[in-house]
CSV table of C-alpha atoms in Angstrom, one decimal:
chain,number,residue,atom,x,y,z
A,1,MET,CA,32.4,-28.5,-160.2
A,2,ALA,CA,29.8,-30.9,-158.8
A,3,ALA,CA,30.6,-33.5,-161.5
A,4,TRP,CA,34.3,-33.2,-160.8
A,5,LEU,CA,33.8,-33.6,-157.1
A,6,ALA,CA,31.6,-36.7,-157.7
A,7,TRP,CA,34.3,-38.2,-159.9
A,8,ALA,CA,37.0,-37.5,-157.2
A,9,LYS,CA,34.9,-39.1,-154.5
A,10,GLY,CA,33.9,-42.0,-156.7
A,11,PRO,CA,36.0,-43.6,-159.4
A,12,PHE,CA,39.2,-41.8,-158.7
A,13,PHE,CA,38.9,-42.5,-154.9
A,14,LEU,CA,38.4,-46.2,-155.6
A,15,PHE,CA,41.4,-46.2,-157.9
A,16,SER,CA,43.7,-44.5,-155.4
A,17,ILE,CA,42.6,-46.7,-152.5
A,18,SER,CA,43.1,-49.9,-154.6
A,19,PHE,CA,46.5,-48.7,-155.8
A,20,MET,CA,47.6,-48.0,-152.2
A,21,VAL,CA,46.3,-51.3,-150.8
A,22,LEU,CA,47.7,-53.4,-153.6
A,23,GLY,CA,51.0,-51.6,-153.5
A,24,LEU,CA,51.4,-52.0,-149.7
A,25,ILE,CA,50.5,-55.7,-149.9
A,26,ARG,CA,53.2,-56.1,-152.6
A,27,HIS,CA,55.8,-54.3,-150.4
A,28,ALA,CA,54.9,-56.5,-147.4
A,29,ALA,CA,54.9,-59.7,-149.4
A,30,LEU,CA,58.3,-59.0,-151.0
A,31,THR,CA,59.8,-58.0,-147.6
A,32,ILE,CA,58.5,-61.0,-145.8
A,33,ARG,CA,59.8,-63.3,-148.6
A,34,GLU,CA,63.3,-61.8,-148.5
A,35,ILE,CA,63.5,-61.9,-144.7
A,36,SER,CA,62.5,-65.6,-144.7
A,37,ARG,CA,65.1,-66.3,-147.4
A,38,ALA,CA,67.8,-64.5,-145.4
A,39,VAL,CA,66.9,-66.4,-142.2
A,40,HIS,CA,66.9,-69.7,-144.1
A,41,LEU,CA,70.4,-69.0,-145.5
A,42,ALA,CA,71.9,-67.6,-142.3
A,43,SER,CA,74.5,-69.8,-140.5
A,44,ASP,CA,73.4,-68.4,-137.1
A,45,LYS,CA,69.6,-68.5,-136.9
A,46,SER,CA,69.4,-67.3,-133.2
A,47,ILE,CA,67.7,-64.0,-133.9
A,48,SER,CA,66.6,-62.0,-130.9
A,49,TYR,CA,63.1,-61.0,-131.9
A,50,LYS,CA,62.6,-59.3,-128.6
A,51,LYS,CA,65.6,-57.1,-129.3
A,52,VAL,CA,64.1,-56.4,-132.7
A,53,ALA,CA,60.7,-55.4,-131.3
A,54,LEU,CA,62.4,-53.1,-128.7
A,55,ALA,CA,64.5,-51.4,-131.4
A,56,THR,CA,61.4,-50.9,-133.5
A,57,LEU,CA,59.6,-49.2,-130.5
A,58,LYS,CA,62.6,-46.9,-130.0
A,59,TRP,CA,62.3,-45.7,-133.6
A,60,LEU,CA,58.5,-45.2,-133.2
A,61,ILE,CA,59.3,-42.8,-130.3
A,62,PRO,CA,62.4,-41.1,-131.7
A,63,PHE,CA,63.6,-39.2,-128.6
A,64,GLY,CA,66.5,-41.6,-127.9
A,65,THR,CA,67.6,-41.9,-131.5
A,66,LEU,CA,67.5,-38.1,-132.2
A,67,LYS,CA,69.1,-36.7,-129.0
A,68,SER,CA,71.2,-34.3,-131.1
A,69,ARG,CA,68.1,-33.1,-132.9
A,70,ALA,CA,65.4,-33.0,-130.2
A,71,VAL,CA,63.2,-30.4,-131.9
A,72,TYR,CA,63.2,-32.4,-135.1
A,73,GLY,CA,62.3,-35.6,-133.1
A,74,VAL,CA,59.4,-33.9,-131.3
A,75,THR,CA,58.2,-32.4,-134.6
A,76,THR,CA,58.3,-35.7,-136.3
A,77,LEU,CA,56.5,-37.5,-133.5
A,78,VAL,CA,53.7,-34.9,-133.3
A,79,PHE,CA,53.4,-34.9,-137.1
A,80,HIS,CA,52.9,-38.6,-137.3
A,81,ILE,CA,50.4,-38.7,-134.4
A,82,ALA,CA,48.3,-35.9,-136.0
A,83,ILE,CA,48.2,-37.3,-139.5
A,84,ILE,CA,47.3,-40.8,-138.3
A,85,ILE,CA,44.7,-40.1,-135.6
A,86,THR,CA,42.8,-37.3,-137.4
A,87,PRO,CA,41.7,-39.0,-140.6
A,88,LEU,CA,41.0,-42.3,-138.8
A,89,PHE,CA,38.9,-40.9,-136.0
A,90,LEU,CA,37.3,-37.9,-137.6
A,91,ALA,CA,33.5,-38.2,-137.2
A,92,ALA,CA,32.8,-37.2,-140.9
A,93,HIS,CA,35.2,-39.9,-142.2
A,94,ILE,CA,33.7,-42.6,-139.9
A,95,GLU,CA,30.2,-41.7,-141.0
A,96,LEU,CA,31.3,-42.2,-144.7
A,97,LEU,CA,32.7,-45.6,-143.8
A,98,ARG,CA,29.5,-46.5,-141.9
A,99,ARG,CA,27.4,-45.6,-145.0
A,100,GLY,CA,29.6,-47.3,-147.5
A,101,LEU,CA,30.9,-50.4,-145.6
A,102,GLY,CA,28.7,-50.6,-142.6
A,103,VAL,CA,31.6,-50.4,-140.1
A,104,SER,CA,32.3,-47.7,-137.6
A,105,TRP,CA,34.1,-46.9,-134.4
A,106,PRO,CA,34.1,-44.0,-131.8
A,107,ALA,CA,35.1,-40.6,-133.1
A,108,ILE,CA,37.2,-38.0,-131.4
A,109,PRO,CA,35.6,-34.6,-130.5
A,110,ASN,CA,35.5,-32.1,-133.3
A,111,ARG,CA,37.5,-29.6,-131.2
A,112,LEU,CA,40.3,-32.2,-130.7
A,113,ALA,CA,40.1,-33.0,-134.5
A,114,ASP,CA,40.6,-29.3,-135.3
A,115,THR,CA,43.6,-29.1,-132.9
A,116,LEU,CA,45.2,-32.2,-134.4
A,117,THR,CA,44.6,-30.8,-137.9
A,118,ALA,CA,46.3,-27.6,-137.1
A,119,MET,CA,49.2,-29.5,-135.5
A,120,ALA,CA,49.5,-31.5,-138.7
A,121,ILE,CA,49.7,-28.4,-140.8
A,122,VAL,CA,52.2,-26.6,-138.5
A,123,THR,CA,54.5,-29.6,-138.1
A,124,ALA,CA,54.5,-30.3,-141.8
A,125,VAL,CA,55.7,-26.8,-142.5
A,126,ALA,CA,58.2,-27.1,-139.6
A,127,LEU,CA,59.6,-30.4,-141.0
A,128,ILE,CA,60.2,-28.7,-144.4
A,129,ILE,CA,62.0,-25.8,-142.7
A,130,GLU,CA,64.1,-28.0,-140.4
A,131,ARG,CA,65.1,-30.2,-143.2
A,132,ALA,CA,66.1,-27.2,-145.3
A,133,PHE,CA,68.3,-25.7,-142.6
A,134,ALA,CA,69.8,-28.9,-141.1
A,135,LYS,CA,73.4,-28.8,-142.4
A,136,ASP,CA,74.2,-32.3,-141.3
A,137,SER,CA,71.4,-34.1,-143.1
A,138,ARG,CA,70.5,-31.6,-145.9
A,139,PRO,CA,72.9,-33.2,-148.5
A,140,LEU,CA,71.0,-36.5,-147.9
A,141,ASN,CA,67.5,-35.0,-148.5
A,142,ARG,CA,65.8,-35.6,-151.8
A,143,PHE,CA,63.0,-33.6,-153.4
A,144,GLN,CA,60.3,-35.9,-151.9
A,145,ASP,CA,61.6,-35.2,-148.4
A,146,TYR,CA,60.4,-31.6,-148.9
A,147,ALA,CA,57.4,-32.3,-151.1
A,148,ILE,CA,55.7,-35.0,-149.1
A,149,PRO,CA,55.0,-33.0,-146.0
A,150,PHE,CA,53.7,-30.2,-148.1
A,151,ILE,CA,51.4,-32.6,-150.1
A,152,ILE,CA,50.2,-34.2,-146.8
A,153,ALA,CA,49.3,-30.8,-145.4
A,154,ILE,CA,47.0,-29.9,-148.3
A,155,PRO,CA,44.1,-32.3,-147.4
A,156,PHE,CA,44.4,-31.2,-143.7
A,157,ALA,CA,44.3,-27.5,-144.6
A,158,SER,CA,41.4,-27.9,-147.1
A,159,GLY,CA,39.5,-30.2,-144.7
A,160,LEU,CA,39.8,-27.5,-141.9
A,161,LEU,CA,38.5,-24.9,-144.3
A,162,ALA,CA,35.6,-27.1,-145.4
A,163,ALA,CA,34.7,-27.8,-141.8
A,164,HIS,CA,34.6,-24.0,-141.0
A,165,PRO,CA,32.8,-22.1,-143.7
A,166,SER,CA,33.2,-18.8,-141.7
A,167,ILE,CA,36.9,-18.8,-142.3
A,168,ASN,CA,36.8,-20.3,-145.8
A,169,PRO,CA,37.3,-17.8,-148.6
A,170,PHE,CA,36.5,-20.4,-151.3
A,171,SER,CA,33.4,-22.2,-152.3
A,172,TYR,CA,32.5,-25.4,-150.4
A,173,GLU,CA,32.6,-27.6,-153.6
A,174,ALA,CA,36.0,-26.2,-154.7
A,175,THR,CA,37.4,-26.7,-151.2
A,176,MET,CA,36.1,-30.3,-151.0
A,177,PHE,CA,37.5,-31.1,-154.5
A,178,VAL,CA,41.0,-30.0,-153.4
A,179,HIS,CA,40.5,-32.0,-150.1
A,180,VAL,CA,39.5,-35.2,-151.8
A,181,MET,CA,41.9,-35.0,-154.7
A,182,SER,CA,44.9,-34.2,-152.5
A,183,ALA,CA,43.9,-37.1,-150.2
A,184,ASN,CA,43.7,-39.4,-153.3
A,185,LEU,CA,47.2,-38.2,-154.3
A,186,VAL,CA,48.5,-39.1,-150.9
A,187,PHE,CA,47.0,-42.6,-151.2
A,188,ILE,CA,48.8,-43.0,-154.6
A,189,LEU,CA,52.1,-41.8,-153.2
A,190,ILE,CA,52.1,-44.1,-150.2
A,191,PRO,CA,53.4,-47.3,-151.9
A,192,ILE,CA,55.8,-45.5,-154.3
A,193,THR,CA,57.6,-43.1,-151.9
A,194,LYS,CA,59.0,-43.1,-148.4
A,195,LEU,CA,55.5,-43.2,-147.1
A,196,SER,CA,55.6,-46.9,-147.7
A,197,HIS,CA,57.2,-47.2,-144.2
A,198,ILE,CA,53.6,-47.3,-143.0
A,199,VAL,CA,53.9,-51.1,-143.5
A,200,LEU,CA,57.7,-51.4,-143.8
A,201,LEU,CA,58.7,-49.8,-140.5
A,202,PRO,CA,58.1,-52.9,-138.4
A,203,THR,CA,60.4,-54.9,-140.7
A,204,THR,CA,63.3,-52.3,-140.7
A,205,GLN,CA,65.0,-53.6,-137.6
A,206,ILE,CA,64.6,-57.3,-138.3
A,207,ILE,CA,66.1,-56.7,-141.8
A,208,SER,CA,69.1,-55.0,-140.1
A,209,GLU,CA,69.4,-57.8,-137.6
A,210,VAL,CA,69.2,-60.6,-140.2
A,211,ALA,CA,71.7,-58.9,-142.4
A,212,TRP,CA,74.4,-59.7,-139.9
A,213,HIS,CA,73.6,-63.4,-139.8
A,214,PHE,CA,75.7,-64.3,-142.9
A,215,PRO,CA,75.4,-67.6,-144.9
A,216,LEU,CA,78.2,-70.2,-144.2
A,217,ASP,CA,80.1,-69.6,-147.4
A,218,VAL,CA,79.8,-65.9,-147.5
A,219,GLY,CA,83.5,-65.3,-146.5
A,220,SER,CA,84.9,-67.3,-149.4
A,221,LYS,CA,82.5,-65.5,-151.9
A,222,VAL,CA,83.5,-62.1,-150.6
A,223,GLY,CA,87.2,-63.1,-150.9
A,224,ALA,CA,86.6,-64.3,-154.5
A,225,ALA,CA,84.8,-61.1,-155.4
A,226,LEU,CA,87.7,-59.1,-154.1
A,227,GLY,CA,90.4,-61.4,-155.7
A,228,LYS,CA,91.7,-62.2,-152.2
A,229,GLU,CA,90.5,-65.8,-151.9
A,230,LYS,CA,94.0,-67.3,-151.5
A,231,GLU,CA,95.2,-64.7,-149.0
A,232,PRO,CA,95.0,-65.4,-145.2
A,233,ILE,CA,92.5,-63.5,-143.1
């Protein structure tokens, strides 16, 4: 098990991190290119970037956009806060970065980290249940909408067990192997699933805004595509 753990922490970790970073860079580059192209072709280039920024902030704090599903909105917000803050500000993770790259920043207290970890696990399960029982959105959900919260919960649950041997029924090495491998899996999934919104979310609203600034000849092209080019509007 020690050899497998070393492999998970070493070569496979480097592969998964590289895959994630390169995949997200590709997403960002393609999105920026298409936005620039759309703006260049648009007949009306007066895009309100302030409006776009405010709309993005509204989606980051989903209370206003999910009034009819307040519980889901709160669950989503808490889930995102927990899964972002915990791995970035956990003392053990920061220490690994300090040893490997020579960079560090202040860590959150261990008790707060445990609380956020528990919140991540609970809200992940809650999201799966809420999505399964939401009649209005259930037909739109795909397999990954249920699988991703579950997969994300695994490194948090295994990390909590590894940090508290008194409640861990498994060996430390086995628990850490599950922790590292599940985290590596999350890294790989980020650029190829909905998790890519980590970098795409800031561009979502500007894409929507630019989409309504049509090129000058778009009307005639739509008419031709529909076979209505000679008919009056």
